[in-house]
GROMACS .gro file of N, CA and C in nm:
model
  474
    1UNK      N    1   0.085  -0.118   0.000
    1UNK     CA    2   0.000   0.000   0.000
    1UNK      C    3   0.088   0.122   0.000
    2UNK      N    4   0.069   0.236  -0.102
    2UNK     CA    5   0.161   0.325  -0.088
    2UNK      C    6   0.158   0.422  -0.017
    3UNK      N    7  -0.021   0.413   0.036
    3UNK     CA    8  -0.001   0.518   0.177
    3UNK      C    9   0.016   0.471   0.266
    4UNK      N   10   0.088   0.372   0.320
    4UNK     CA   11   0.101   0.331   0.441
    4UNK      C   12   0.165   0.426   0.534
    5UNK      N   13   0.236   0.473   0.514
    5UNK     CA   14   0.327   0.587   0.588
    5UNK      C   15   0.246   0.755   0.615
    6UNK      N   16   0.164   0.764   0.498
    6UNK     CA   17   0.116   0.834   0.509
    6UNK      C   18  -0.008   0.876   0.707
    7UNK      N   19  -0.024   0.991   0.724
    7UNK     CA   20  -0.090   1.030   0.837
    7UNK      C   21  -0.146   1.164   0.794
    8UNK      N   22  -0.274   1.186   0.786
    8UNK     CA   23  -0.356   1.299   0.752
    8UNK      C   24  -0.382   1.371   0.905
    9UNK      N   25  -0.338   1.488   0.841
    9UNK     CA   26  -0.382   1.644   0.964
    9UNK      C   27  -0.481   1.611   1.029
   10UNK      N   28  -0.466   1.623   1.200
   10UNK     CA   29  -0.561   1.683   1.244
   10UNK      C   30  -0.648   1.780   1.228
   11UNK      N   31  -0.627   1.852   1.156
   11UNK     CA   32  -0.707   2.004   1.088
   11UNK      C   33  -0.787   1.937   0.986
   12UNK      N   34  -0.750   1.807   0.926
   12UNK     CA   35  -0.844   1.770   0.821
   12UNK      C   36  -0.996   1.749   0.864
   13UNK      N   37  -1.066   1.785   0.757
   13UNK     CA   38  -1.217   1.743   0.778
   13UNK      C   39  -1.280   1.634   0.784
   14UNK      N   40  -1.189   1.511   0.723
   14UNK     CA   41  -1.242   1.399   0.709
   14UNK      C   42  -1.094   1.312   0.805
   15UNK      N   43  -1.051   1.362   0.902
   15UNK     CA   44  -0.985   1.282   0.980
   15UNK      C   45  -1.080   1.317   1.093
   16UNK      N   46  -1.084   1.159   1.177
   16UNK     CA   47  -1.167   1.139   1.268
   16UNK      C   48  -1.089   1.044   1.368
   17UNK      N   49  -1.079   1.031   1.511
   17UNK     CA   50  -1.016   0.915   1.590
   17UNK      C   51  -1.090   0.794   1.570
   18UNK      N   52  -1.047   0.699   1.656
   18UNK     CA   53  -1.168   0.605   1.645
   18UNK      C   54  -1.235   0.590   1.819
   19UNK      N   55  -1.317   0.549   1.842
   19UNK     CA   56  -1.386   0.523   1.978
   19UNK      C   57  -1.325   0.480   2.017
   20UNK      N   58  -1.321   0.416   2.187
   20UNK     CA   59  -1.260   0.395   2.303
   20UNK      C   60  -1.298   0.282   2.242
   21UNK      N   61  -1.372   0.207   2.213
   21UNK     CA   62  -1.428   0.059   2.226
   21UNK      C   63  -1.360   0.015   2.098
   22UNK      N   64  -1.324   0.078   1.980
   22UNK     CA   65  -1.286   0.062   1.864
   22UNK      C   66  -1.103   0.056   1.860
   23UNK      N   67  -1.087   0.162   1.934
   23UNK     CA   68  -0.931   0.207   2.032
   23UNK      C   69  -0.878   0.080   2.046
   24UNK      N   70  -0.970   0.005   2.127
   24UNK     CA   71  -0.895  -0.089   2.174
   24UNK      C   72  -0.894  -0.214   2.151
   25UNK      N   73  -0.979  -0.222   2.020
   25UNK     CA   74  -1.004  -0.331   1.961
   25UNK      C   75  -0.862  -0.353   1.856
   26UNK      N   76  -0.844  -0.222   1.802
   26UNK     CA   77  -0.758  -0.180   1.720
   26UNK      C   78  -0.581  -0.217   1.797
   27UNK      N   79  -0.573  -0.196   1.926
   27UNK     CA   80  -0.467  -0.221   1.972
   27UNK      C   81  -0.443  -0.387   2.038
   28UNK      N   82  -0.565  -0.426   2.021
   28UNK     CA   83  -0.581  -0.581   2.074
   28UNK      C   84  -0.516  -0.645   1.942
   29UNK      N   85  -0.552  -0.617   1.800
   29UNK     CA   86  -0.531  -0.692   1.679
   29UNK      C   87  -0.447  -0.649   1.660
   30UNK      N   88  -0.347  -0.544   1.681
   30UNK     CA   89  -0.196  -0.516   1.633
   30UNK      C   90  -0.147  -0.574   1.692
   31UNK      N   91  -0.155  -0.585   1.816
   31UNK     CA   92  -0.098  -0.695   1.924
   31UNK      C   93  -0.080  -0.817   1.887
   32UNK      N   94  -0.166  -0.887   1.853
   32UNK     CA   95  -0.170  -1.038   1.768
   32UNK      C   96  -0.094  -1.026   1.667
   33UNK      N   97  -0.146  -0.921   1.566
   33UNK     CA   98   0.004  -0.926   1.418
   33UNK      C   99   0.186  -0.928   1.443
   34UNK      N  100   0.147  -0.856   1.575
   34UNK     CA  101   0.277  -0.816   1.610
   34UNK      C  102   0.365  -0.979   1.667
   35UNK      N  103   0.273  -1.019   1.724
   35UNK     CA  104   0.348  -1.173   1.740
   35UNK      C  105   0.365  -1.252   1.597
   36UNK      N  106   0.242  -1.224   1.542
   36UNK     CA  107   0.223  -1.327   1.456
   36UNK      C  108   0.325  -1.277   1.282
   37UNK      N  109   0.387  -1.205   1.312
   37UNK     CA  110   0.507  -1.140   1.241
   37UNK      C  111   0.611  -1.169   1.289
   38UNK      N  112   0.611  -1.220   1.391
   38UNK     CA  113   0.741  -1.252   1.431
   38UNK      C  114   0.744  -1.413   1.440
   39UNK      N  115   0.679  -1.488   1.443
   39UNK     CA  116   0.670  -1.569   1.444
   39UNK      C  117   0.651  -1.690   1.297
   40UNK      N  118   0.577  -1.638   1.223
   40UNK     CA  119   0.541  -1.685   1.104
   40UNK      C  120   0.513  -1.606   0.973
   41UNK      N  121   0.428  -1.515   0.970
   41UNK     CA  122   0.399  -1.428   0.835
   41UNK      C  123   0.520  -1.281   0.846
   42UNK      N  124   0.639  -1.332   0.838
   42UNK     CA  125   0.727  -1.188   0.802
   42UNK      C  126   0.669  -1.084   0.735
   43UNK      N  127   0.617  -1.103   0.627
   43UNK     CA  128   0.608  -1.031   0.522
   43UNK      C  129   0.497  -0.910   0.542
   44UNK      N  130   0.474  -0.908   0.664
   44UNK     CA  131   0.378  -0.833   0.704
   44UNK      C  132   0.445  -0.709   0.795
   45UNK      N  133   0.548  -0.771   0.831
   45UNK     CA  134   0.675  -0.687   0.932
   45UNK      C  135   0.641  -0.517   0.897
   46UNK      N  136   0.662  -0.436   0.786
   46UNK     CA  137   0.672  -0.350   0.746
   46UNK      C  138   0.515  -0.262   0.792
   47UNK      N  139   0.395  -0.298   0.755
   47UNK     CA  140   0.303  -0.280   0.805
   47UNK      C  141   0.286  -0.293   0.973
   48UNK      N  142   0.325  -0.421   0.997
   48UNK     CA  143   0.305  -0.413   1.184
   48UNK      C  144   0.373  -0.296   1.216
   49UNK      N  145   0.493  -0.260   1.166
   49UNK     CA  146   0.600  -0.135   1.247
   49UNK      C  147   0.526  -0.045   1.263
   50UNK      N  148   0.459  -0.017   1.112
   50UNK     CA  149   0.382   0.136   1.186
   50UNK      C  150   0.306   0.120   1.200
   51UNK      N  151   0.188   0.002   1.214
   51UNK     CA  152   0.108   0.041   1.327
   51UNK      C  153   0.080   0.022   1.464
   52UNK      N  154   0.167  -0.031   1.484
   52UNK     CA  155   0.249  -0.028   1.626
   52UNK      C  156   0.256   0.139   1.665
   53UNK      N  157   0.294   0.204   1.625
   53UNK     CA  158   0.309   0.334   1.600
   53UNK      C  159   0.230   0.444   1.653
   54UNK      N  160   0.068   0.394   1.601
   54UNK     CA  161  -0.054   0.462   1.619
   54UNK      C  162  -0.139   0.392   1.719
   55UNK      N  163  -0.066   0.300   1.782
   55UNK     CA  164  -0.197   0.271   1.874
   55UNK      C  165  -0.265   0.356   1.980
   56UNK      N  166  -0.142   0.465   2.007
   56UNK     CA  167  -0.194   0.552   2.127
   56UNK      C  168  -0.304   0.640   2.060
   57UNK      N  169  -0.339   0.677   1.949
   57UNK     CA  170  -0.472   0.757   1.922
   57UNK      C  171  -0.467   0.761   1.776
   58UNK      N  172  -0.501   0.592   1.750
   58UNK     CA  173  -0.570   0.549   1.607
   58UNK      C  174  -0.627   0.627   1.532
   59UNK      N  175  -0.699   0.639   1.396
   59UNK     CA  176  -0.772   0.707   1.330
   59UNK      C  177  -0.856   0.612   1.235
   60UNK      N  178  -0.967   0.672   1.185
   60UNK     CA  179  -1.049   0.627   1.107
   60UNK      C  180  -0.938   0.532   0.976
   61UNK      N  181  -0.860   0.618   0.938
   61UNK     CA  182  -0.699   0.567   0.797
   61UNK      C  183  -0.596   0.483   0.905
   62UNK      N  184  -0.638   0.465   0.996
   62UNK     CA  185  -0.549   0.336   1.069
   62UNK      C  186  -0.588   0.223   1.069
   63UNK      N  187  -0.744   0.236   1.059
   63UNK     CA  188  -0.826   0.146   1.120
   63UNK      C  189  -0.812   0.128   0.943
   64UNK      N  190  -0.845   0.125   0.856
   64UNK     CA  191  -0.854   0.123   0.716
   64UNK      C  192  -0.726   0.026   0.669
   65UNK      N  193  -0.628   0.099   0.757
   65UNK     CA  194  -0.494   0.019   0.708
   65UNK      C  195  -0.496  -0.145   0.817
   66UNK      N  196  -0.509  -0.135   0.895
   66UNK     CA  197  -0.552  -0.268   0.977
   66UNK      C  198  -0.662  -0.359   0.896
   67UNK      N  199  -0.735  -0.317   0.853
   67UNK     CA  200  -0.812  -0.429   0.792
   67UNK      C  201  -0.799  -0.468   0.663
   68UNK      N  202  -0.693  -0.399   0.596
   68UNK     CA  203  -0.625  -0.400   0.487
   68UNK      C  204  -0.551  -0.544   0.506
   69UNK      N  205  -0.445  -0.502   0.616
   69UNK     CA  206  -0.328  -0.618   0.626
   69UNK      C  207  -0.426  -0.745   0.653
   70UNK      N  208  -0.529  -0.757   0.718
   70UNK     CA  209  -0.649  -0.891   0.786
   70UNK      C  210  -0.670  -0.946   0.678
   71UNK      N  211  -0.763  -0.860   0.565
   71UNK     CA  212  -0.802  -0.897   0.438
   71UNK      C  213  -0.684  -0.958   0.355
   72UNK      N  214  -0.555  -0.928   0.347
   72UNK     CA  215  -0.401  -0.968   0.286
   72UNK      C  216  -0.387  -1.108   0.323
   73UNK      N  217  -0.420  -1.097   0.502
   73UNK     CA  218  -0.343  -1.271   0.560
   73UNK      C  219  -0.488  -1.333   0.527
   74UNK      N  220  -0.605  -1.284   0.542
   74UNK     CA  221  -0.689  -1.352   0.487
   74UNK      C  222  -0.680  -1.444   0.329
   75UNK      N  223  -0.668  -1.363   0.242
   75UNK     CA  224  -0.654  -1.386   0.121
   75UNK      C  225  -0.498  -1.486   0.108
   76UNK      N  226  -0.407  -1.493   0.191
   76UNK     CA  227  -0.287  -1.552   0.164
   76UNK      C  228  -0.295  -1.628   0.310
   77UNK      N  229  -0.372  -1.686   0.355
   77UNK     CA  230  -0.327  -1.795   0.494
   77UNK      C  231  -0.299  -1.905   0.395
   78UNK      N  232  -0.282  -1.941   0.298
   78UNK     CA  233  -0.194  -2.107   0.278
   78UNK      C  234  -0.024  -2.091   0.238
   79UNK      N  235  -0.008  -1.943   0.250
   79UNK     CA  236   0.105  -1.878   0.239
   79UNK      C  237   0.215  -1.999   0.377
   80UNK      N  238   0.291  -2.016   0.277
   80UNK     CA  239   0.388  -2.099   0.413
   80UNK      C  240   0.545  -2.020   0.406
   81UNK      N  241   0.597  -2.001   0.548
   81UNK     CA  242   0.767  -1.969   0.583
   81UNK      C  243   0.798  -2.086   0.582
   82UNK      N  244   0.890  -2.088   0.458
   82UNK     CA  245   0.994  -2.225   0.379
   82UNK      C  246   1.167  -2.126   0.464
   83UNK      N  247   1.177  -2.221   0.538
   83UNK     CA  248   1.342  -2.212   0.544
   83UNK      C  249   1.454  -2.315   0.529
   84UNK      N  250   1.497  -2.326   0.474
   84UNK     CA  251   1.614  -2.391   0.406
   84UNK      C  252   1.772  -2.337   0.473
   85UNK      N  253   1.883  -2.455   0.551
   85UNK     CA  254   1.996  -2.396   0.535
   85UNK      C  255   2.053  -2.470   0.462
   86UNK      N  256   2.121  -2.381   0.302
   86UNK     CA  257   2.212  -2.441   0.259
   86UNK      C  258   2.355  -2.450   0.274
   87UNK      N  259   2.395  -2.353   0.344
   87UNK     CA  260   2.564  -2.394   0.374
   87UNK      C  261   2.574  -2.303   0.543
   88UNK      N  262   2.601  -2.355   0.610
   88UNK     CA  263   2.642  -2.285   0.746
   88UNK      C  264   2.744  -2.148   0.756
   89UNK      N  265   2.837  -2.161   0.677
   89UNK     CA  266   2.926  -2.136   0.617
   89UNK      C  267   2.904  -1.973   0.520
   90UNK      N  268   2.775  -1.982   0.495
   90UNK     CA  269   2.729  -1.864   0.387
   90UNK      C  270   2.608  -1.773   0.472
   91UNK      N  271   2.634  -1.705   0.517
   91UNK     CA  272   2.538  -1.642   0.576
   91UNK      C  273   2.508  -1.505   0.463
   92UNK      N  274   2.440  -1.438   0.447
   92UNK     CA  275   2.404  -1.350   0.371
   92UNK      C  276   2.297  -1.241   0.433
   93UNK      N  277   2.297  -1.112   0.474
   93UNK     CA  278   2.228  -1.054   0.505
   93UNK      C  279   2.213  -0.918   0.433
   94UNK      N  280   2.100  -0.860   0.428
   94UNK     CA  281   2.043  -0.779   0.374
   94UNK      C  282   2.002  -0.626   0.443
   95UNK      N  283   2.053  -0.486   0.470
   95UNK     CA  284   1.991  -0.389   0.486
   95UNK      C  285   1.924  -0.312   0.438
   96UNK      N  286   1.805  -0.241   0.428
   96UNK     CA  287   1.820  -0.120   0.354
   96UNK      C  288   1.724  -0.018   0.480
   97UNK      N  289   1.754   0.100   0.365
   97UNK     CA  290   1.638   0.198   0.475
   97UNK      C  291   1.575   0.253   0.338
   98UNK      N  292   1.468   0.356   0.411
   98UNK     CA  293   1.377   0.442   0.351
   98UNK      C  294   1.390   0.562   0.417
   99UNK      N  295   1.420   0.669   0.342
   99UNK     CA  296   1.420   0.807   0.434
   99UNK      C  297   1.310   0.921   0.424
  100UNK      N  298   1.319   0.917   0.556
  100UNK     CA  299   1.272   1.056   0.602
  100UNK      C  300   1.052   0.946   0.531
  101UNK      N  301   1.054   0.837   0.643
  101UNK     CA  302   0.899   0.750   0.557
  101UNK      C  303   0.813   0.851   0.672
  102UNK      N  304   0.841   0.826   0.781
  102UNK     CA  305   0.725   0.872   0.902
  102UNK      C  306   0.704   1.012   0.909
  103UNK      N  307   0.588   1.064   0.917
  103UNK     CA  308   0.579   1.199   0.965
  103UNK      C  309   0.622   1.274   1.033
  104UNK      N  310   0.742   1.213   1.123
  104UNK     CA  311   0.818   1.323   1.223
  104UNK      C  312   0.958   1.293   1.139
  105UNK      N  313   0.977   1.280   1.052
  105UNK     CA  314   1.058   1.262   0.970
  105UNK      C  315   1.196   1.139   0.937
  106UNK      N  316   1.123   1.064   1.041
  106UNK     CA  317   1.218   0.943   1.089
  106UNK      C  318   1.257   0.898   0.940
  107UNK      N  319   1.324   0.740   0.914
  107UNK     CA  320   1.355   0.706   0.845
  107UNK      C  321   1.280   0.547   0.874
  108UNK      N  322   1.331   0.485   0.776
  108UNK     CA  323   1.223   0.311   0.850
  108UNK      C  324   1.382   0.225   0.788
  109UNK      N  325   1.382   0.127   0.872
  109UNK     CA  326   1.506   0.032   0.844
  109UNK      C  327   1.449  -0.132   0.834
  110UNK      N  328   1.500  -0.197   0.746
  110UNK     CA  329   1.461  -0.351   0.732
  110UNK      C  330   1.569  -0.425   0.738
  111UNK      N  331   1.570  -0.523   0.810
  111UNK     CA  332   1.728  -0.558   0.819
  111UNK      C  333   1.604  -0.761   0.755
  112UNK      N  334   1.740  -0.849   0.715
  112UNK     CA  335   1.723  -0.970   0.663
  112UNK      C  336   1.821  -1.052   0.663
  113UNK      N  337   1.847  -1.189   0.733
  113UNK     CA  338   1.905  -1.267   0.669
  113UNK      C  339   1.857  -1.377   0.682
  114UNK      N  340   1.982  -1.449   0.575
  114UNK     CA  341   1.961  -1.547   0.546
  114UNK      C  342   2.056  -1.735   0.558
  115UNK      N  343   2.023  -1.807   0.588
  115UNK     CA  344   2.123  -1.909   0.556
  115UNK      C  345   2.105  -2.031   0.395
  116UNK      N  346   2.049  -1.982   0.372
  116UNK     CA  347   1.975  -2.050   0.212
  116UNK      C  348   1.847  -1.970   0.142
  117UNK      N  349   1.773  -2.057   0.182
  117UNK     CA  350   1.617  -2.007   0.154
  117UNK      C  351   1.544  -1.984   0.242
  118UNK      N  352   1.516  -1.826   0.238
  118UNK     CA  353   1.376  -1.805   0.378
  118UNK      C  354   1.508  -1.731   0.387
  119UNK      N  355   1.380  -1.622   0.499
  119UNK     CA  356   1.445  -1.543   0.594
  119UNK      C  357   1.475  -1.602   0.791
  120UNK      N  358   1.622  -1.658   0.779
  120UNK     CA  359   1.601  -1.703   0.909
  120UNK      C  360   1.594  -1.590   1.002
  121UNK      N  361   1.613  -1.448   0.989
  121UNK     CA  362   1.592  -1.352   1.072
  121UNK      C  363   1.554  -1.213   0.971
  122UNK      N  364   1.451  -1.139   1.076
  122UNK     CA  365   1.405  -1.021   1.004
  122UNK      C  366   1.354  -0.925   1.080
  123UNK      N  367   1.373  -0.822   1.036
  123UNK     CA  368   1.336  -0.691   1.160
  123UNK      C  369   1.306  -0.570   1.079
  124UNK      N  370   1.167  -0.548   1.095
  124UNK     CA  371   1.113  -0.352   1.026
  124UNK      C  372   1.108  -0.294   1.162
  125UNK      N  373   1.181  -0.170   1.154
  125UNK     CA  374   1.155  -0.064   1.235
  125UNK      C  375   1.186   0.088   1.178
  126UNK      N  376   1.083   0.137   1.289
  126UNK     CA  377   1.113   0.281   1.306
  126UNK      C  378   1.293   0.339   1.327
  127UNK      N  379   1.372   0.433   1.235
  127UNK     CA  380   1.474   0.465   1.263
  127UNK      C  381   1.464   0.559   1.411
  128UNK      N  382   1.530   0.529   1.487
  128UNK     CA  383   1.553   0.641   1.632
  128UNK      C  384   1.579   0.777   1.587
  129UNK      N  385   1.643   0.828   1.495
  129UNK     CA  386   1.715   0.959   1.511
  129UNK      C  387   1.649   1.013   1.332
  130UNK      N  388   1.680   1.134   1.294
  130UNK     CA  389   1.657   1.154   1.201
  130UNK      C  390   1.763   1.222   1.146
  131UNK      N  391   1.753   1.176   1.017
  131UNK     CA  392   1.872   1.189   0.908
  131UNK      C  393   1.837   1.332   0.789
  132UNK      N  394   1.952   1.366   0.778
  132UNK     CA  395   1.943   1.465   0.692
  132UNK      C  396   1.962   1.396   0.534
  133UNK      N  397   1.933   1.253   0.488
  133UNK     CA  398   1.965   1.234   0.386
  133UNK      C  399   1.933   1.050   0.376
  134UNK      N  400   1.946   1.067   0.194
  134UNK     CA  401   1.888   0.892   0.190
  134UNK      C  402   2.062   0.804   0.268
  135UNK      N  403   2.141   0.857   0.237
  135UNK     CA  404   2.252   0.777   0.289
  135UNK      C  405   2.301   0.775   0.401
  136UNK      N  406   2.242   0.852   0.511
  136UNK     CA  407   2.253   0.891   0.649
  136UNK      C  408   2.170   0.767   0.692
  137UNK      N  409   2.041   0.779   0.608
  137UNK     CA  410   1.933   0.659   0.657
  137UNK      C  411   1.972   0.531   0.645
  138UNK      N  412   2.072   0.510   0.521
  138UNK     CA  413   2.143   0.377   0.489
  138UNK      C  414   2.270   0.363   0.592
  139UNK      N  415   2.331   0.452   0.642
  139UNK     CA  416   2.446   0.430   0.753
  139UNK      C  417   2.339   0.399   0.888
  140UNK      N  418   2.242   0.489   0.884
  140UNK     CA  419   2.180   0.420   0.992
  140UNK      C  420   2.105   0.294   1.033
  141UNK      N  421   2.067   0.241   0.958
  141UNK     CA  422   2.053   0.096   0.931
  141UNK      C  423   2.108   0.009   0.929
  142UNK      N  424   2.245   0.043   0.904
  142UNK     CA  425   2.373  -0.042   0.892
  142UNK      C  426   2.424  -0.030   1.028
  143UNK      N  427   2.403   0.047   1.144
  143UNK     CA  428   2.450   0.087   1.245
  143UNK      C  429   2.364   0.051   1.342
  144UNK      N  430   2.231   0.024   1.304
  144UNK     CA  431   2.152  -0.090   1.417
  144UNK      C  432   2.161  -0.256   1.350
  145UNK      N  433   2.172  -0.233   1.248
  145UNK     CA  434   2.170  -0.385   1.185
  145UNK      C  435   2.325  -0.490   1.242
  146UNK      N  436   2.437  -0.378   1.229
  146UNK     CA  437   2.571  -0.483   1.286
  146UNK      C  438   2.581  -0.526   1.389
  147UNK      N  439   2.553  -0.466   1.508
  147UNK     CA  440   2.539  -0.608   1.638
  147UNK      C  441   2.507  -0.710   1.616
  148UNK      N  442   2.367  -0.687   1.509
  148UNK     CA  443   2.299  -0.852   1.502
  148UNK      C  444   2.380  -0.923   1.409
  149UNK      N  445   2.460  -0.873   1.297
  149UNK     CA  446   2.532  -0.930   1.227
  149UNK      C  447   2.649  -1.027   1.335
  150UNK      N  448   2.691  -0.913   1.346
  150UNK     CA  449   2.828  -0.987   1.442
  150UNK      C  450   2.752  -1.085   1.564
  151UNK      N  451   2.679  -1.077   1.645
  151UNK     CA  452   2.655  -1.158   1.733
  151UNK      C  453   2.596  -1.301   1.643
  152UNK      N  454   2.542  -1.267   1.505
  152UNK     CA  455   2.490  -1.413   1.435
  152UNK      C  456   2.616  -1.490   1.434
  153UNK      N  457   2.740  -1.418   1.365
  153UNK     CA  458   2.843  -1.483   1.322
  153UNK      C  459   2.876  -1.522   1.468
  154UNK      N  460   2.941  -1.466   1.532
  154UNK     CA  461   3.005  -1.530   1.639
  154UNK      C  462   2.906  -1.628   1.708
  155UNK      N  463   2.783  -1.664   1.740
  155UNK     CA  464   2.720  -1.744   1.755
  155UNK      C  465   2.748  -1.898   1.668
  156UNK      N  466   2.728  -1.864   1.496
  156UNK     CA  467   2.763  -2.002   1.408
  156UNK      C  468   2.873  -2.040   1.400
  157UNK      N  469   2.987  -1.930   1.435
  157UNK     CA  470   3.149  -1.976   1.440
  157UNK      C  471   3.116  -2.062   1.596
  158UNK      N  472   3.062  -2.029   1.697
  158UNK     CA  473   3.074  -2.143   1.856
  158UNK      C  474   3.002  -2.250   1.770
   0.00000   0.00000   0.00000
């Protein structure tokens, strides 16, 4: 979805919160994705991040984007995480960022790896700090992503 990132003004006319009863219905089912992204449907990672984001005071276009991703795992539950290791030996991992995605101007980071096929590890988040640039956003990604690098390796080298 390409507005995912997107967040419409409070000043707008057609932005509305959602109810207390709706509030928290809304933060009950992010809650569930949020495991259930980590656990089995990755591919959803990018969406859970931000709406993780909005749970403290949802909107009518949150709630829109939540039943978006439902209708997605709906339409794809025979979807299966295939992981494969083909060499111990080959690890391969993947960064990138997106700059300046969130409205306070953050950046968003995806980190990936791999030992064959499948992602044996994966992580979308919100960048902490904000960057003056797309390659600030790419050093910064690379700068939460290497602990996990190095602690993988030194883990498969024991």
């Amino acid at each position: 979805h390409q507005r995912l990132f997107e967040i419409r003004d409070e000043k707008d006319a057609d932005h509305e919160y959602l109810s207390d009863k709706q509030a928290t219905e809304f933060q009950h089912v992010t809650a569930q994705l949020l495991f259930l992204c980590n656990q089995a449907r990755r591919n959803i990672q990018t969406v859970v991040a931000f709406l993780t984001t909005r749970v403290n005071m949802p909107n009518k276009d949150d709630w829109e984007k939540l039943r978006r991703v439902l209708a997605y795992l709906k339409n794809t539950k025979y979807m299966k995480l295939t992981i494969n290791v083909a060499d111990m030996s080959i690890i391969r991992w993947w960064v990138d960022a997106s700059d300046r995605t969130h409205h306070d101007c953050r950046g968003h980071s995806g980190i990936m790896m791999s030992l064959g096929r499948g992602a044996s590890f994966s992580k979308s988040t919100k960048q902490r700090i904000n960057t003056k640039s797309s390659t600030e956003s790419e050093l910064v990604s690379l700068d939460d992503a290497l602990p996990l690098i190095l602690w993988c390796l030194y883990l498969i080298e024991a």
